[in-house]
Amino acid sequence: MFSKRAIESFAENMQAQNLDGLKGITSDEFEQKALRQKDSAKGLKLLKIPTGDVEIVSVEDLEDDKRKVLVKVYDVNKEGKKKKDKTKFKEVEYHLAKTKGKWVVHDVILKQDSGGGLVVERSVTEQMDLLLTCRELLIAWREGSREEKFAFCSPKLQETLKPLPPNWFEKLSKEIAGPGQQSTFKPDARLNGTKALVVIPHPQGSLYLELHNSGNDWKLHDLAIEPSSKESTGIRSLAKVVSALNLSSSFLTAYQESKTEDLQKSASKEFFNKCLSAANLSEIPLPVTELLADSYEARQFTDGTDSVKRVELLLRNKESTYMLTLREEEPTLEDGSKGVAEFRVDEVTLFEKGDKDVRRMSSVFMTHSVVNVYVSALVDRDTKKLKELSSNNFNDRVWSRPESSCFAIMPYPEIPKGELEILTTTFRGDVSEVTVDQGGVPMTLILQVARGWMVVDDIQTPAFNRPTSLKSNLEVLLTLQAFNTALVKKDLTGLIRHSAEGLDRIAWRQLNEVPSVGQQFMRPLMNEVTSIELDETMNVVRTTDGNIDAEIKLVREGEQYVVYDISLATKEKPDQKLELMPTLRQMIADGSIGPAAQRRAAIQHAAVEAVQQQQPVQKASFEPLAPEVYTK
């Protein structure tokens, strides 16, 4: 009777949301855990504790003046009478305690379906303690001091939060609490032993709180905000965001103080080794004090899973915006194994002049480093190094060609040795333009990001009667140099490779060897280049030694230029031209060179041998010999 009276009184006061009545019918521990807030009665109703007609099933006395009471709760109609169907009821387990001579409710155990048909028992005091803790946590993060916020966090999370700059911590607190006062508090809690996940409506979407019970209190272990709008990435993991913010703060401080060792700890391995280790940090000054004192905007990105792999941190001052990109990286331990993945600064991007001027720190530092090495390689004619630091397009058109070996003996480009001076640097996203002065010769190197590095795509130099592009000039001149080398070496295969289809078909494929007439074209091809004209149909290179002028016509076949024809003329008689293709065609036609000349040579040789041996000449399959040959 006393047990039933305590249970019914508890249910009546709960339905009436009478907090004082509930405190009078519950134990001190229940009151402390489940009724410690003025609106706790509302929260208690959220747990949907069954109410109705109570029937005692069993009473089991326990130690310390406690007892366990199993009851059946039947639904009642509007008049408060038990419904006729006695098969429909809910079993509830009440724990009662004797206080000041009367039995009061100490706890309520509810059976809940956790999914998959598995029924679990939930303690009302634990659930209320958890929900009230979540409410107190949100109030503290909205209105409390820094220390009051820390009080609701686990020791590990506290250690992560404490190093945050004050303004950054304040910004984070406002984001967690959300704008304005929360109108409703309808949490969805899921407990699993000492761990719990609570989902609470948030002004920006849904707030997920992960709490751990380390003894008597629930402490925040991590949280996430899932935004309802696609304009925000929310907070996918508080612990990871704070880790990224702390790492960013350490990076900026080390950068400001030029502490290389600390930069290495906060920057990714590639970013440090390629950009920061040997960089002059004063080239890109950062207003670190202003950035740490102001607010921030953090964006988090995953790799398709729930785990955050990349964070973009936007920091602003009056003139510019700075974006730190952080990525997870597994550090290499002393034994060579991989450690736990940690965030590292992988890039810093500067948005200046109203975001019109965009510079990446890696581009700036790598650009200047690459420019110095590249110009030095040009001066030294180091094609191996030039190939390593050039774009794929530059390599395909110039440095990867077999004839690039001729670059070592070419007079072009004339770049004297001396100290390199960087005049200006312009950044346009992934493309950079650096104007330098090398020994009095100005040039602009165009670089782009490729293979995780800055590579040179072209060099622009002042030029008269020729393209300003080094790539365009070398593409033509290397073909010319290779063609001339084949002439010098009497390499018929090389001539076929570097000749256009017409010259190839009409001349070279009709011959078994390079005729001596080709020697007349060798020296003019090596003379000073006076002009280069590039056109879609025909390209012309002109050379001279002051007496003989050469005009070399080239066409593009496939991906490369090939020689179409060469003509020579003297200054005295410019109208009288010696043209390579017509000359070879005429000589082949009249038998001076080619198959007919070879057959005549064979017959002559056979005739001489026959005369010497006084044997009759066999004319069976030979063409008639000239009369002078018979006479001879």
XYZ file of C-alpha atoms in Angstrom:
632
model
C 0.000 0.000 0.000
C 2.794 2.445 0.908
C 4.714 1.538 -2.237
C 1.675 2.073 -4.435
C 0.876 5.369 -2.742
C 4.458 6.678 -3.356
C 4.373 5.620 -7.011
C 0.947 7.127 -7.677
C 1.910 10.355 -5.972
C 5.072 10.551 -8.082
C 3.045 10.031 -11.279
C 0.427 12.636 -10.326
C 2.988 15.331 -9.530
C 4.947 14.504 -12.681
C 1.858 14.912 -14.854
C 0.951 18.156 -13.087
C 4.605 19.272 -13.479
C 4.610 20.096 -9.776
C 8.299 20.401 -8.955
C 7.795 20.957 -5.218
C 5.451 17.973 -5.066
C 8.043 15.842 -6.850
C 10.759 16.906 -4.456
C 8.529 15.882 -1.546
C 8.019 12.364 -2.905
C 11.587 11.603 -4.113
C 14.926 10.895 -2.430
C 17.665 13.479 -1.987
C 19.818 11.747 -4.628
C 16.930 11.741 -7.110
C 16.288 15.421 -6.393
C 19.964 16.312 -6.840
C 20.331 14.459 -10.126
C 16.916 14.794 -11.733
C 15.182 17.797 -10.158
C 17.960 20.324 -9.625
C 16.593 22.856 -12.132
C 13.381 24.862 -11.871
C 11.980 23.374 -15.090
C 13.119 19.835 -14.363
C 9.503 18.660 -14.296
C 9.238 19.461 -18.021
C 12.367 17.489 -18.705
C 11.057 14.566 -16.675
C 7.933 14.467 -18.799
C 10.115 14.196 -21.930
C 11.233 10.739 -20.788
C 7.671 9.481 -21.256
C 7.438 7.593 -17.998
C 4.216 5.523 -18.232
C 1.317 6.829 -16.132
C -2.127 5.378 -15.511
C -3.649 2.739 -13.283
C -0.874 1.088 -11.242
C -0.913 -2.563 -10.251
C 1.802 -3.889 -7.963
C 3.297 -7.100 -9.364
C 6.035 -7.700 -6.822
C 7.947 -5.984 -4.021
C 11.524 -6.965 -3.177
C 13.190 -5.522 -0.109
C 16.834 -4.509 -0.517
C 19.556 -3.343 1.841
C 19.773 0.180 3.358
C 16.000 0.657 3.563
C 15.456 0.306 -0.158
C 13.059 -1.821 -2.120
C 12.435 -2.745 -5.763
C 8.837 -2.605 -6.920
C 7.674 -4.056 -10.244
C 4.390 -2.576 -11.429
C 2.058 -2.810 -14.388
C 0.751 0.504 -15.682
C -2.569 0.280 -17.535
C -3.943 2.968 -19.795
C -6.950 4.889 -18.458
C -9.786 6.599 -20.300
C -10.733 10.230 -20.087
C -12.678 9.601 -16.876
C -9.552 8.121 -15.290
C -10.885 4.573 -15.243
C -8.859 1.545 -16.275
C -9.536 0.349 -19.773
C -11.146 -3.052 -20.123
C -8.260 -4.601 -22.158
C -5.954 -5.927 -19.444
C -3.465 -7.262 -21.982
C -2.261 -3.768 -22.807
C 0.058 -2.506 -20.117
C 3.646 -1.419 -19.574
C 5.956 -2.808 -16.943
C 7.975 -0.292 -14.952
C 10.483 -0.935 -12.197
C 10.479 1.566 -9.334
C 13.252 1.777 -6.764
C 12.010 3.204 -3.475
C 13.924 4.434 -0.438
C 12.734 5.061 3.114
C 13.432 8.633 4.175
C 12.162 10.265 7.368
C 9.794 7.392 7.984
C 8.124 7.297 4.567
C 8.764 5.583 1.251
C 9.813 7.850 -1.612
C 10.862 7.271 -5.234
C 14.628 6.770 -5.518
C 14.788 5.841 -9.214
C 12.714 4.576 -12.114
C 13.959 1.944 -14.541
C 12.433 2.032 -18.008
C 12.647 -0.672 -20.637
C 13.360 0.781 -24.058
C 13.859 -0.637 -27.519
C 17.383 0.254 -28.633
C 16.771 -1.000 -32.169
C 16.996 -4.403 -33.775
C 14.582 -5.848 -31.235
C 17.053 -5.416 -28.356
C 15.442 -4.149 -25.145
C 17.630 -2.247 -22.684
C 16.949 -0.792 -19.249
C 17.438 2.936 -18.682
C 17.683 4.700 -15.352
C 15.561 7.871 -15.118
C 18.024 9.512 -12.739
C 20.895 8.875 -15.166
C 18.897 10.145 -18.122
C 17.684 13.248 -16.256
C 21.163 13.916 -14.934
C 22.470 13.681 -18.505
C 19.771 15.935 -19.989
C 20.085 18.548 -17.249
C 23.858 18.498 -17.663
C 23.408 19.183 -21.383
C 21.104 22.112 -20.604
C 23.526 23.530 -18.035
C 26.373 23.033 -20.483
C 24.628 25.089 -23.162
C 23.793 27.850 -20.686
C 27.426 27.964 -19.551
C 28.721 28.090 -23.130
C 26.276 30.910 -23.853
C 26.599 33.009 -20.706
C 29.315 31.573 -18.463
C 32.953 32.459 -17.994
C 35.837 30.599 -19.574
C 36.320 28.554 -16.374
C 32.612 27.698 -16.183
C 32.749 26.362 -19.721
C 35.794 24.263 -18.920
C 33.982 22.768 -15.915
C 31.682 20.802 -18.244
C 34.539 19.396 -20.368
C 36.602 16.270 -19.885
C 40.222 16.817 -18.719
C 41.488 15.966 -22.205
C 39.161 18.453 -23.904
C 40.060 21.101 -21.320
C 43.749 20.744 -22.133
C 42.922 21.168 -25.812
C 40.771 24.263 -25.249
C 43.005 26.182 -22.824
C 45.724 27.297 -25.327
C 43.167 28.944 -27.652
C 43.541 32.731 -28.064
C 40.736 34.501 -26.109
C 38.955 35.870 -29.187
C 39.063 32.522 -30.927
C 37.622 30.800 -27.839
C 34.842 33.401 -27.629
C 33.993 32.886 -31.319
C 33.877 29.120 -30.802
C 31.618 29.488 -27.742
C 29.104 31.611 -29.657
C 29.051 29.120 -32.508
C 28.323 26.250 -30.122
C 25.640 28.134 -28.178
C 24.052 29.458 -31.349
C 22.547 32.892 -31.974
C 19.817 34.045 -29.573
C 18.065 32.132 -26.820
C 17.019 28.582 -27.593
C 13.222 28.421 -27.526
C 12.851 24.658 -27.072
C 14.924 21.934 -25.487
C 13.933 18.536 -26.843
C 16.965 16.277 -26.630
C 17.263 12.762 -27.969
C 19.638 10.843 -25.722
C 21.238 7.481 -26.356
C 23.193 5.900 -23.514
C 25.664 3.069 -23.726
C 27.186 2.389 -20.359
C 29.403 5.341 -19.408
C 29.046 6.960 -22.824
C 26.155 8.949 -24.221
C 25.207 10.724 -27.432
C 22.657 13.517 -27.134
C 21.105 15.211 -30.167
C 19.631 18.662 -29.505
C 17.939 21.066 -31.937
C 20.286 23.953 -32.741
C 19.581 27.318 -34.400
C 21.853 26.250 -37.254
C 20.727 22.617 -37.478
C 21.422 19.803 -35.010
C 23.854 19.727 -32.112
C 25.465 16.378 -31.252
C 26.996 16.078 -27.784
C 29.239 13.141 -26.899
C 29.543 12.810 -23.113
C 31.419 10.368 -20.914
C 30.615 9.582 -17.275
C 33.885 9.366 -15.392
C 32.250 8.719 -11.998
C 29.490 10.918 -10.733
C 29.374 13.527 -13.503
C 28.821 13.642 -17.229
C 31.638 15.481 -19.052
C 31.732 16.718 -22.631
C 34.124 14.613 -24.670
C 33.356 16.033 -28.137
C 30.571 17.742 -30.047
C 29.454 18.410 -33.606
C 27.053 20.810 -35.293
C 25.334 19.520 -38.411
C 24.081 22.591 -40.274
C 20.755 22.608 -42.050
C 22.142 25.010 -44.654
C 24.769 24.091 -47.245
C 26.365 27.519 -46.817
C 28.117 26.326 -43.639
C 30.216 23.259 -42.915
C 29.269 23.479 -39.219
C 31.516 21.765 -36.690
C 32.154 18.146 -37.534
C 34.327 17.607 -34.477
C 35.048 20.152 -31.742
C 38.206 18.328 -30.746
C 39.573 18.421 -34.288
C 38.599 22.045 -34.856
C 40.304 23.115 -31.640
C 43.352 21.047 -32.557
C 43.496 22.812 -35.931
C 43.070 26.235 -34.295
C 45.847 25.586 -31.771
C 48.132 24.323 -34.497
C 47.399 27.441 -36.574
C 48.183 29.684 -33.614
C 51.492 27.882 -33.054
C 52.355 28.154 -36.748
C 51.641 31.886 -36.887
C 53.647 32.557 -33.729
C 56.617 30.535 -35.032
C 56.373 32.331 -38.376
C 56.386 35.743 -36.699
C 59.407 34.832 -34.581
C 61.169 33.010 -37.486
C 61.595 29.877 -35.380
C 62.416 27.217 -37.954
C 62.224 24.336 -35.484
C 58.718 25.294 -34.352
C 57.624 25.821 -37.960
C 58.729 22.298 -38.764
C 56.514 20.967 -35.950
C 53.420 22.840 -37.152
C 53.830 22.629 -40.953
C 53.353 19.593 -43.171
C 56.505 17.808 -44.216
C 56.197 18.806 -47.865
C 55.283 22.438 -47.121
C 58.229 22.830 -44.774
C 60.837 21.034 -46.883
C 59.889 22.627 -50.203
C 58.971 26.123 -49.052
C 59.727 27.156 -45.496
C 63.011 25.493 -44.561
C 65.226 27.809 -46.638
C 62.776 30.661 -47.280
C 63.270 34.300 -46.415
C 60.111 34.733 -44.339
C 60.383 38.510 -44.488
C 59.325 38.341 -48.152
C 55.762 37.643 -46.945
C 55.151 39.472 -43.665
C 52.066 38.305 -41.762
C 50.206 40.548 -39.272
C 50.195 37.756 -36.700
C 49.257 39.902 -33.692
C 46.182 41.256 -35.489
C 45.147 37.848 -36.785
C 45.319 36.188 -33.366
C 43.419 39.075 -31.770
C 40.568 38.974 -34.276
C 37.912 36.371 -35.071
C 38.116 33.537 -37.581
C 36.033 31.407 -39.900
C 36.674 27.659 -40.006
C 35.545 25.277 -42.720
C 35.865 21.532 -42.315
C 35.992 18.941 -45.067
C 35.874 15.158 -44.978
C 37.118 12.473 -47.348
C 33.655 11.025 -47.823
C 33.486 9.684 -44.265
C 32.557 11.441 -41.027
C 36.233 12.065 -40.245
C 37.585 15.572 -40.824
C 40.659 15.467 -43.096
C 41.049 19.117 -44.092
C 40.362 22.432 -42.393
C 40.426 25.888 -43.977
C 40.922 28.722 -41.496
C 40.101 32.239 -42.715
C 41.684 35.146 -40.837
C 41.186 38.801 -41.708
C 42.524 42.243 -41.008
C 41.499 45.550 -42.573
C 43.472 45.076 -45.796
C 43.681 41.363 -46.505
C 42.358 37.872 -45.891
C 44.645 34.978 -45.008
C 43.615 31.348 -45.426
C 45.495 28.572 -43.647
C 44.861 25.133 -45.116
C 45.458 22.285 -42.680
C 45.567 18.581 -43.496
C 45.947 15.491 -41.398
C 49.396 13.950 -41.570
C 50.761 10.835 -39.904
C 54.113 11.689 -38.297
C 57.005 9.267 -38.637
C 58.141 7.991 -35.241
C 61.716 7.210 -34.213
C 61.256 3.500 -34.965
C 60.038 4.334 -38.492
C 56.390 3.555 -37.813
C 53.523 5.987 -38.365
C 52.023 7.870 -35.435
C 48.490 9.154 -34.842
C 47.352 11.521 -37.592
C 47.617 15.203 -36.621
C 46.749 18.422 -38.369
C 49.575 20.352 -40.024
C 49.552 23.640 -41.950
C 49.890 22.655 -45.607
C 49.413 26.041 -47.305
C 48.860 29.746 -46.632
C 46.922 31.761 -49.220
C 46.829 35.559 -49.255
C 43.863 37.463 -50.701
C 44.757 41.124 -51.210
C 43.303 44.179 -52.950
C 39.719 43.073 -52.499
C 40.572 39.431 -53.275
C 41.805 40.439 -56.743
C 45.417 39.608 -55.940
C 45.748 35.989 -54.792
C 49.104 34.630 -53.658
C 50.014 31.265 -52.240
C 52.914 31.194 -49.847
C 54.227 27.999 -51.423
C 54.108 29.651 -54.841
C 56.047 32.691 -53.656
C 58.821 30.817 -51.867
C 59.054 27.971 -54.378
C 58.858 30.410 -57.282
C 61.877 32.444 -56.236
C 63.834 29.310 -55.419
C 62.995 27.703 -58.770
C 63.762 30.930 -60.673
C 67.281 31.098 -59.229
C 68.050 27.475 -60.055
C 66.444 27.644 -63.503
C 68.296 30.734 -64.704
C 71.555 29.247 -63.434
C 70.830 26.059 -65.413
C 70.166 28.141 -68.535
C 73.496 29.894 -68.172
C 75.292 26.547 -67.635
C 73.290 24.795 -70.411
C 72.292 22.102 -67.885
C 69.476 20.401 -69.814
C 68.960 17.755 -67.118
C 68.171 20.375 -64.497
C 66.087 22.386 -66.966
C 64.001 19.310 -67.710
C 63.400 18.671 -63.982
C 62.129 22.219 -63.430
C 60.048 22.630 -66.611
C 56.387 21.976 -67.311
C 55.268 18.947 -69.317
C 54.507 21.186 -72.293
C 57.956 22.818 -72.184
C 59.586 19.389 -71.926
C 57.543 17.894 -74.767
C 58.352 20.761 -77.103
C 61.980 21.300 -76.088
C 63.852 19.530 -73.291
C 62.600 15.950 -73.719
C 63.501 15.891 -77.423
C 66.698 13.968 -78.312
C 68.011 17.014 -80.171
C 67.956 19.039 -76.920
C 71.549 17.830 -76.512
C 72.389 20.395 -79.208
C 71.446 23.161 -76.740
C 74.904 22.911 -75.191
C 76.565 24.265 -78.380
C 73.873 26.731 -79.437
C 74.609 30.461 -79.136
C 70.958 31.209 -78.312
C 69.934 32.415 -75.803
C 72.802 34.695 -74.885
C 72.638 34.945 -71.104
C 75.777 36.225 -69.373
C 76.863 35.041 -65.965
C 76.304 37.334 -63.035
C 74.130 37.929 -60.010
C 70.406 37.377 -60.501
C 68.123 40.214 -59.417
C 64.389 39.592 -58.974
C 62.564 42.732 -60.118
C 58.844 41.940 -59.830
C 56.619 38.966 -58.992
C 52.980 38.619 -60.044
C 50.702 35.813 -58.886
C 47.503 34.759 -60.633
C 46.244 31.680 -58.834
C 48.428 28.728 -59.833
C 50.404 30.848 -62.338
C 53.260 33.152 -61.360
C 55.274 35.620 -63.441
C 58.707 36.647 -62.194
C 60.705 39.344 -63.979
C 64.454 39.171 -63.354
C 67.677 40.733 -64.522
C 70.508 38.325 -65.230
C 73.771 40.054 -66.044
C 71.936 42.949 -67.692
C 69.516 40.727 -69.633
C 65.868 41.139 -68.542
C 63.524 38.168 -68.779
C 60.163 37.088 -67.383
C 59.743 33.500 -66.232
C 56.208 32.079 -66.312
C 55.709 29.371 -63.699
C 52.809 27.127 -62.796
C 52.006 24.521 -60.161
C 52.587 20.947 -61.303
C 53.597 17.746 -59.561
C 53.376 19.554 -56.207
C 56.070 21.995 -57.294
C 56.500 25.243 -59.199
C 57.753 24.569 -62.740
C 58.721 26.901 -65.568
C 56.349 26.855 -68.532
C 58.098 29.534 -70.614
C 60.462 32.513 -70.555
C 59.719 35.816 -72.250
C 62.662 37.927 -73.401
C 62.837 41.190 -75.359
C 63.296 40.324 -79.042
C 63.403 41.971 -82.469
C 62.238 40.084 -85.597
C 61.592 36.923 -83.602
C 59.154 35.601 -80.964
C 59.669 36.706 -77.381
C 58.981 33.156 -76.174
C 62.059 31.065 -75.407
C 59.978 27.913 -75.864
C 58.834 28.940 -79.347
C 62.342 29.937 -80.421
C 64.036 26.791 -79.145
C 61.388 24.541 -80.626
C 62.332 25.821 -84.093
C 66.070 26.266 -83.572
C 66.567 22.774 -82.129
C 65.066 21.286 -85.302
C 67.385 23.449 -87.368
C 70.401 22.446 -85.301
C 69.501 18.757 -85.489
C 69.018 18.960 -89.277
C 72.422 20.594 -89.713
C 74.074 18.037 -87.434
C 72.652 15.253 -89.610
C 74.107 16.981 -92.700
C 77.532 17.245 -91.085
C 77.478 13.599 -90.029
C 75.940 12.530 -93.364
C 73.207 10.893 -91.301
C 70.479 10.096 -93.826
C 68.166 8.723 -91.088
C 68.498 11.962 -89.134
C 67.707 14.027 -92.228
C 64.595 11.951 -92.912
C 63.446 12.469 -89.309
C 63.832 16.260 -89.408
C 62.551 16.853 -92.952
C 59.028 17.520 -94.138
C 57.199 14.885 -96.168
C 57.988 16.552 -99.499
C 61.753 16.767 -98.966
C 61.732 13.299 -97.497
C 59.821 11.666 -100.361
C 61.393 13.602 -103.254
C 65.003 13.507 -102.067
C 66.178 11.548 -99.067
C 64.265 8.314 -99.646
C 65.663 8.190 -103.183
C 69.237 8.133 -101.876
C 71.398 5.665 -100.039
C 73.792 8.329 -98.833
C 73.917 12.090 -98.325
C 75.193 13.758 -101.513
C 78.128 16.153 -101.381
C 75.889 19.015 -102.512
C 74.446 19.039 -98.996
C 77.748 20.369 -97.676
C 77.038 23.715 -99.357
C 74.111 24.198 -96.925
C 75.901 23.329 -93.694
C 77.743 26.561 -92.927
C 74.829 28.913 -93.724
C 72.670 26.973 -91.265
C 75.205 27.716 -88.531
C 75.310 31.446 -89.189
C 73.717 34.105 -87.023
C 69.912 34.005 -86.906
C 68.563 37.369 -88.032
C 64.829 36.648 -87.871
C 62.234 34.006 -87.059
C 58.717 34.261 -88.451
C 56.152 31.838 -87.062
C 52.931 31.336 -88.958
C 50.181 28.741 -88.970
C 51.128 27.473 -92.444
C 54.826 28.275 -93.014
C 57.579 29.285 -90.602
C 60.757 30.970 -91.807
C 64.174 31.276 -90.151
C 66.763 33.564 -91.770
C 70.516 33.484 -91.164
C 73.495 35.345 -92.598
C 77.255 35.651 -92.364
C 77.293 39.008 -94.166
C 77.828 37.413 -97.570
C 75.487 34.420 -97.886
C 71.891 34.666 -96.734
C 69.947 31.502 -95.880
C 66.186 31.097 -95.672
C 64.982 27.947 -93.927
C 61.295 27.074 -94.203
C 59.761 24.823 -91.582
C 56.306 23.343 -91.156
C 54.678 21.575 -88.233
C 54.018 17.882 -88.719
C 52.428 16.264 -85.706
C 53.890 17.796 -82.551
C 57.212 19.045 -83.990
C 58.655 21.344 -86.611
C 60.460 19.824 -89.640
C 62.480 21.406 -92.451
C 60.454 22.012 -95.598
C 63.194 23.562 -97.757
C 66.361 25.696 -97.635
C 67.442 28.395 -100.088
C 70.792 30.225 -100.330
C 71.613 33.523 -102.006
C 74.555 35.905 -102.012
C 74.364 39.585 -101.235
C 75.613 40.391 -104.731
C 73.081 38.234 -106.559
C 70.037 37.876 -104.288
C 67.810 36.738 -107.169
C 69.991 33.739 -107.966
C 69.009 31.212 -105.319
C 70.265 27.719 -104.637
C 67.302 25.754 -103.248
C 67.850 22.391 -101.578
C 64.745 20.465 -102.653
C 64.669 21.569 -106.372
C 68.436 20.997 -106.636
C 68.246 17.466 -105.255
C 65.215 16.655 -107.400
C 67.003 17.850 -110.588
C 70.187 15.941 -109.767
C 68.198 12.763 -109.128
C 66.306 13.280 -112.389
C 69.394 13.799 -114.568
C 71.181 10.899 -112.933
C 73.851 12.902 -111.123
C 72.800 11.303 -107.862
C 70.379 8.599 -106.928
C 69.661 5.132 -108.413
C 70.704 5.910 -112.019
C 74.028 7.343 -110.894
C 74.587 4.311 -108.706
C 73.895 1.910 -111.605
C 76.258 3.811 -113.902
C 78.929 3.718 -111.245
C 78.512 -0.037 -110.990
C 78.744 -0.493 -114.766
C 81.787 1.731 -114.983
C 83.426 -0.262 -112.250
C 82.598 -3.537 -114.028
C 83.881 -2.156 -117.386
C 87.163 -1.101 -115.874
C 87.634 -4.521 -114.347
C 86.761 -6.210 -117.654
C 89.300 -4.134 -119.619
C 91.922 -4.839 -117.010
C 91.207 -8.570 -117.268
C 90.702 -8.407 -121.138
C 87.293 -10.037 -120.810
C 84.170 -9.088 -122.826
C 81.788 -6.772 -121.076
C 78.414 -8.328 -120.184
C 75.701 -5.766 -121.001
C 72.743 -8.050 -120.257
C 70.786 -6.044 -117.683
C 72.640 -2.747 -117.754
C 71.627 0.475 -119.407
C 73.705 1.501 -122.495
C 76.938 3.163 -121.540
C 77.888 6.580 -122.776
C 80.285 6.506 -125.827
C 83.039 8.160 -123.840
C 82.931 5.347 -121.340
C 83.473 2.732 -124.045
C 86.324 4.761 -125.470
C 87.908 5.113 -122.066
